[in-house]
Coordinates of C-alpha atoms and ligand atoms in Angstrom, one line a residue:
M21 CA 25.3 -5.9 -18.4
S22 CA 23.1 -8.1 -19.0
R23 CA 22.1 -9.8 -22.3
R24 CA 18.5 -11.2 -23.8
V25 CA 18.7 -14.3 -25.3
G26 CA 16.6 -14.5 -28.7
R27 CA 15.3 -17.7 -27.6
S28 CA 12.1 -18.4 -29.4
R29 CA 8.9 -18.2 -26.9
L30 CA 6.7 -21.4 -26.9
E31 CA 3.8 -22.0 -29.3
L32 CA 1.0 -22.3 -26.8
P33 CA -2.5 -22.5 -29.2
G34 CA -5.4 -20.7 -27.4
Y35 CA -2.9 -18.1 -25.7
A36 CA -1.6 -14.9 -26.7
P37 CA 2.2 -14.2 -25.9
V38 CA 1.9 -10.8 -23.5
Y39 CA 5.4 -10.3 -22.0
S40 CA 8.6 -12.3 -22.1
G41 CA 11.1 -11.8 -19.3
K42 CA 14.5 -13.1 -18.3
V43 CA 13.3 -16.4 -17.4
R44 CA 9.4 -16.6 -17.0
E45 CA 6.5 -15.5 -19.6
L46 CA 3.1 -14.4 -19.4
Y47 CA 0.4 -14.8 -21.9
A48 CA -3.4 -14.2 -21.9
P49 CA -5.5 -16.9 -22.6
I50 CA -7.9 -16.6 -25.7
D51 CA -11.9 -16.9 -25.3
P52 CA -12.5 -19.5 -28.1
S53 CA -16.1 -17.8 -28.8
T54 CA -14.9 -14.4 -29.3
G55 CA -11.3 -15.0 -30.4
Q56 CA -10.5 -11.9 -27.9
A57 CA -7.3 -12.4 -25.4
S58 CA -8.8 -12.6 -21.9
R59 CA -8.6 -9.1 -19.9
D60 CA -9.3 -10.7 -16.4
T61 CA -6.4 -13.6 -16.7
L62 CA -2.9 -14.8 -17.5
L63 CA -0.8 -17.8 -17.9
L64 CA 2.2 -17.5 -16.0
V65 CA 5.1 -19.6 -17.4
A66 CA 8.3 -20.4 -15.8
T67 CA 10.7 -21.8 -18.1
D68 CA 13.8 -23.7 -17.4
R69 CA 16.2 -20.9 -18.2
I70 CA 18.9 -19.8 -15.6
S71 CA 20.7 -16.5 -15.0
A72 CA 24.2 -15.9 -13.7
Y73 CA 26.3 -12.9 -13.6
D74 CA 23.5 -11.1 -14.9
F75 CA 23.6 -13.2 -17.9
I76 CA 21.1 -15.5 -19.3
L77 CA 22.7 -18.8 -19.5
D78 CA 22.6 -20.8 -23.0
S79 CA 22.0 -23.9 -20.8
E80 CA 18.8 -24.6 -19.1
I81 CA 18.3 -26.4 -15.8
P82 CA 15.7 -29.2 -16.6
D83 CA 12.7 -29.1 -14.3
K84 CA 13.8 -25.6 -12.8
G85 CA 10.5 -24.0 -14.1
K86 CA 8.6 -27.1 -12.3
V87 CA 10.6 -26.9 -9.2
L88 CA 10.1 -23.1 -9.0
T89 CA 6.2 -23.0 -9.6
Q90 CA 5.7 -25.5 -7.4
L91 CA 7.9 -23.9 -4.4
S92 CA 6.0 -20.8 -5.3
L93 CA 2.2 -22.6 -4.7
W94 CA 3.6 -24.1 -1.6
W95 CA 4.6 -20.6 -0.5
F96 CA 1.3 -19.0 -1.4
E97 CA -0.5 -21.4 0.7
Q98 CA 1.7 -20.7 3.9
L99 CA 1.1 -16.7 3.5
V100 CA -2.4 -17.2 2.9
D101 CA -3.6 -16.1 6.3
I102 CA -1.1 -12.9 5.6
I103 CA -2.5 -12.0 2.2
P104 CA -4.5 -13.4 -0.7
N105 CA -2.6 -14.4 -4.1
H106 CA -3.5 -14.0 -7.8
V107 CA -3.6 -18.0 -8.3
I108 CA -6.8 -19.3 -10.2
S109 CA -5.8 -22.4 -11.3
T110 CA -3.0 -25.2 -12.0
Q111 CA -5.2 -26.6 -14.8
V112 CA -2.8 -25.2 -17.6
P113 CA -1.9 -27.0 -21.3
D114 CA 0.0 -30.0 -21.3
A115 CA 3.4 -28.2 -22.8
V116 CA 3.6 -26.2 -19.6
A117 CA 2.4 -28.7 -16.9
G118 CA 3.4 -28.1 -13.8
R119 CA 5.5 -24.8 -14.5
A120 CA 2.5 -22.2 -15.4
V121 CA -0.6 -21.1 -13.5
L122 CA -3.6 -19.5 -14.6
V123 CA -4.0 -15.9 -12.2
Q124 CA -5.9 -13.1 -11.8
R125 CA -4.9 -10.1 -13.9
L126 CA -4.5 -7.4 -11.3
D127 CA -3.1 -3.8 -11.5
M128 CA 0.3 -4.0 -10.5
V129 CA 2.2 -1.9 -7.7
P130 CA 5.0 -0.2 -9.9
V131 CA 7.2 -0.5 -7.0
E132 CA 10.1 -4.0 -6.5
C133 CA 9.2 -4.7 -2.9
I134 CA 12.4 -6.0 -1.1
G135 CA 12.8 -7.0 2.4
R136 CA 15.8 -8.0 4.0
A137 CA 16.9 -9.9 7.2
Y138 CA 20.6 -9.9 6.4
L139 CA 22.7 -7.5 4.5
T140 CA 24.3 -8.7 1.0
G141 CA 24.4 -7.4 -2.5
S142 CA 23.3 -4.2 -3.4
G143 CA 22.0 -3.4 0.2
L144 CA 25.4 -3.9 1.1
A145 CA 27.3 -2.1 -1.5
E146 CA 24.6 1.1 -0.6
Y147 CA 25.4 0.9 2.9
R148 CA 29.1 0.7 2.2
Q149 CA 28.6 4.1 0.4
T150 CA 26.1 5.8 2.6
S151 CA 25.9 4.1 6.1
S152 CA 21.9 3.6 5.2
V153 CA 19.9 1.5 2.7
C154 CA 17.2 3.2 1.2
G155 CA 17.4 6.1 3.3
L156 CA 17.1 3.7 6.2
P157 CA 20.2 4.6 8.8
L158 CA 22.1 1.4 9.9
P159 CA 24.5 0.9 12.6
A160 CA 28.4 0.9 12.0
G161 CA 30.3 -2.2 11.5
L162 CA 27.8 -4.4 9.3
Q163 CA 29.6 -7.0 7.1
D164 CA 28.7 -9.1 4.1
G165 CA 25.9 -11.5 5.5
S166 CA 25.6 -9.6 8.6
L167 CA 22.0 -10.2 10.4
L168 CA 20.3 -6.7 10.6
P169 CA 19.2 -5.4 13.7
S170 CA 15.6 -5.8 12.5
P171 CA 14.2 -6.8 8.9
I172 CA 14.1 -3.8 6.5
F173 CA 12.2 -2.7 3.7
T174 CA 14.3 -1.7 0.5
P175 CA 12.3 -0.9 -2.6
T176 CA 13.2 -0.5 -5.9
T177 CA 12.0 1.2 -8.9
K178 CA 11.5 -1.3 -12.0
A179 CA 13.6 -0.8 -14.5
P180 CA 13.5 -2.3 -18.1
I181 CA 15.3 -5.4 -18.7
G182 CA 18.9 -4.9 -19.0
Q183 CA 18.7 -2.2 -16.4
H184 CA 19.2 -1.9 -13.1
D185 CA 16.8 -1.2 -10.5
Q186 CA 17.5 1.8 -8.4
P187 CA 17.1 2.0 -4.9
M188 CA 13.9 4.5 -3.7
T189 CA 13.1 5.9 -0.4
Y190 CA 10.2 4.9 1.6
A191 CA 9.1 8.6 1.0
E192 CA 9.4 7.9 -2.9
V193 CA 7.1 5.2 -2.5
T194 CA 4.3 6.8 -0.9
A195 CA 4.6 9.7 -3.6
K196 CA 4.4 7.0 -6.2
V197 CA 1.6 4.6 -4.8
G198 CA -0.2 6.6 -2.0
I199 CA 0.6 6.7 1.7
A200 CA -1.8 3.7 2.2
I201 CA -0.6 1.6 -0.2
A202 CA 2.7 2.1 0.6
A203 CA 2.5 1.3 4.2
S204 CA 0.5 -2.0 3.4
V205 CA 3.1 -3.2 0.9
R206 CA 5.9 -2.2 3.4
D207 CA 4.4 -4.4 6.2
L208 CA 3.4 -7.0 4.1
T209 CA 6.7 -7.3 2.7
I210 CA 8.3 -7.8 6.1
A211 CA 5.6 -10.1 7.1
I212 CA 6.6 -12.6 4.3
L213 CA 10.0 -12.2 4.7
E214 CA 9.4 -12.8 8.6
R215 CA 7.1 -16.0 8.0
G216 CA 9.6 -17.2 5.2
N217 CA 12.4 -17.1 7.8
E218 CA 10.5 -18.8 10.6
I219 CA 9.8 -21.9 8.3
A220 CA 13.3 -22.0 6.8
A221 CA 14.7 -21.9 9.9
D222 CA 13.3 -25.1 11.0
R223 CA 14.7 -26.3 7.7
G224 CA 18.5 -25.2 8.5
I225 CA 17.7 -22.2 6.0
L226 CA 18.0 -18.8 6.2
L227 CA 16.4 -16.0 3.9
A228 CA 18.6 -13.6 3.5
D229 CA 16.3 -11.3 1.6
T230 CA 13.3 -11.7 -0.8
K231 CA 11.5 -9.4 -3.7
V232 CA 7.7 -9.8 -3.6
E233 CA 5.2 -8.3 -6.3
F234 CA 2.1 -7.0 -5.5
G235 CA -1.1 -6.4 -7.2
L236 CA -4.5 -4.5 -6.7
D237 CA -7.8 -5.9 -7.5
T238 CA -10.1 -2.9 -7.8
S239 CA -13.2 -5.0 -8.3
R240 CA -13.1 -5.5 -4.4
P241 CA -12.7 -2.5 -2.4
D242 CA -12.8 -2.5 1.2
A243 CA -15.1 -0.9 3.6
R244 CA -12.7 2.3 3.2
G245 CA -13.0 2.2 -0.4
N246 CA -9.1 0.6 -0.8
P247 CA -8.6 -2.0 -3.3
T248 CA -7.9 -5.4 -1.9
I249 CA -3.8 -6.3 -2.3
M250 CA -2.7 -9.4 -3.6
L251 CA 0.4 -11.1 -3.8
A252 CA 1.4 -11.8 -7.5
D253 CA 4.0 -13.1 -9.6
E254 CA 6.1 -16.0 -7.5
V255 CA 7.2 -16.0 -4.0
L256 CA 10.2 -16.8 -2.0
T257 CA 11.9 -19.1 -4.8
P258 CA 15.5 -19.0 -5.5
D259 CA 15.0 -16.9 -8.3
S260 CA 13.3 -14.0 -6.1
S261 CA 15.0 -14.3 -2.7
R262 CA 18.5 -15.4 -1.4
F263 CA 18.4 -18.6 0.6
W264 CA 21.5 -20.0 2.6
P265 CA 22.8 -22.9 4.3
A266 CA 22.5 -21.9 8.0
A267 CA 25.5 -24.4 9.0
T268 CA 27.8 -22.4 7.2
W269 CA 26.4 -18.9 7.5
Q270 CA 29.7 -16.6 8.4
P271 CA 29.1 -12.9 8.3
G272 CA 32.4 -11.0 6.6
R273 CA 32.5 -13.1 3.5
A274 CA 30.2 -13.8 0.4
Q275 CA 27.7 -17.0 1.2
D276 CA 27.3 -19.8 -0.5
S277 CA 24.6 -19.7 -3.0
Y278 CA 22.0 -22.3 -2.1
D279 CA 21.0 -22.9 -5.8
K280 CA 23.7 -21.1 -8.2
Q281 CA 27.0 -21.9 -6.4
F282 CA 28.2 -24.8 -9.0
V283 CA 27.1 -22.6 -11.8
R284 CA 29.2 -19.5 -10.5
D285 CA 32.0 -21.6 -9.3
W286 CA 32.6 -23.4 -12.5
L287 CA 31.8 -20.1 -14.8
T288 CA 34.7 -18.2 -12.8
S289 CA 37.1 -21.1 -12.7
A290 CA 37.3 -24.2 -14.8
S291 CA 35.3 -22.5 -17.7
G292 CA 38.1 -20.2 -18.4
W293 CA 35.4 -17.2 -19.0
D294 CA 36.4 -14.0 -18.0
R295 CA 33.3 -12.1 -16.3
S296 CA 34.8 -8.9 -16.7
S297 CA 35.2 -9.2 -21.0
G298 CA 31.1 -8.6 -21.4
E299 CA 31.5 -11.9 -23.6
A300 CA 28.5 -14.4 -23.2
P301 CA 29.6 -17.3 -20.6
P302 CA 29.9 -20.3 -22.0
A303 CA 27.7 -23.5 -22.3
L304 CA 27.6 -25.6 -19.1
P305 CA 28.9 -29.0 -18.7
D306 CA 26.5 -31.9 -18.0
D307 CA 27.7 -32.2 -14.7
I308 CA 26.8 -28.6 -13.8
I309 CA 23.7 -28.7 -15.1
E310 CA 22.6 -32.0 -13.0
A311 CA 24.3 -30.7 -9.7
T312 CA 22.2 -27.7 -10.3
R313 CA 19.0 -29.4 -11.1
S314 CA 19.6 -31.3 -7.6
K315 CA 20.1 -28.0 -5.7
Y316 CA 16.5 -26.8 -6.7
V317 CA 15.3 -30.2 -6.1
E318 CA 16.8 -30.2 -2.9
A319 CA 15.6 -26.7 -1.8
Y320 CA 12.1 -27.5 -3.0
E321 CA 12.2 -30.6 -0.6
S322 CA 14.1 -29.2 2.4
L323 CA 11.6 -26.5 2.3
T324 CA 8.5 -28.2 1.8
G325 CA 9.1 -31.5 3.5
Q326 CA 7.7 -32.8 0.3
T327 CA 9.2 -35.2 -2.5
F328 CA 9.9 -33.6 -5.5
A329 CA 7.6 -35.8 -8.3
Ligands
LIG1278 C1 2.6 -9.0 -14.2 N1 4.6 -9.2 -14.5 C2 6.2 -9.6 -14.1 C3 6.2 -12.1 -14.5 C4 6.6 -12.1 -16.8 C5 6.7 -11.1 -16.3 N2 -1.3 -11.0 -11.9 C6 -0.8 -10.4 -12.7 N3 -1.5 -9.4 -13.2 C7 -0.8 -8.3 -14.2 N4 0.1 -8.4 -14.5 C8 1.2 -9.3 -13.8 C9 0.6 -10.3 -13.1 C10 1.4 -11.3 -12.2 N5 2.4 -11.9 -11.8 C11 3.6 -10.0 -13.8 N6 4.4 -8.4 -15.4 C12 2.9 -8.5 -15.2 C13 6.5 -10.8 -15.1 C14 6.1 -13.4 -14.8 C15 6.7 -13.4 -16.6 F1 7.0 -12.2 -18.2

């Protein structure tokens, strides 16, 4: 069960709204001379909205959009020898300063590319029912939080908002996008996950899993005529990935969430909200909002080694 909140979109003069996601929004710059929305660029805006237990909460986390945008930009740089990315510029309207990027419009690969280094969440649920995930057999005896023998590619369908993505087999990915692109996005997803874990390990952080989105630049075919595959969306943020503190990692139980633990703990205990009631969760108290903001800033600062301005 998830619920869309009827929050009004930003008014951004010179930009036309294209799409509004749960926590992010897309706009197309309008060419002032023609009045036409751009066909080659998009403005990707991260809001301060936060989700928990499949709900978008009524409370926002100050600076969350900025922290995630800056973290994603930092990761794009760490990955640029693996894959080029869609970022064109960080020159954006003042209203979204620091939390928006101008990006190259790509033909998006219609698969949610998920890489897993540790087993949890929907991957764990599938493993418990079938001993495999997305058609990949796994050894017996794995627990919630277990390190996998090697990282796995567990793609899903892109479901509309409010519906859950469905696991796909690799064969289904090849049927959808072709053998060449399927192999590329699989190998790139694993390479991004591994690079992410190498960097996070130095900071005492585990990267359990991550979701990445790829797009095709058809204007840049390679020698064989294949389009250039580019990394799109946001990358290796707490909204697209599970980061766990290495110090308390212990397979066999749910791990502490690096960013949302205060929110989850408060919602399921002190708030009096019943998760299974189907009702919207209550607004967060100020101290929970502030503690959560601090966790996002801490994630940014520990991973990048930079102070969040
Ligand atoms: C694109 N999304 C998901 C992300 C939202 C929705 N470079 C690109 N070119 C074309 N399309 C997309 C991108 C990117 N990134 C991304 N949907 C389309 C999405 C952020 C906010 F509302």
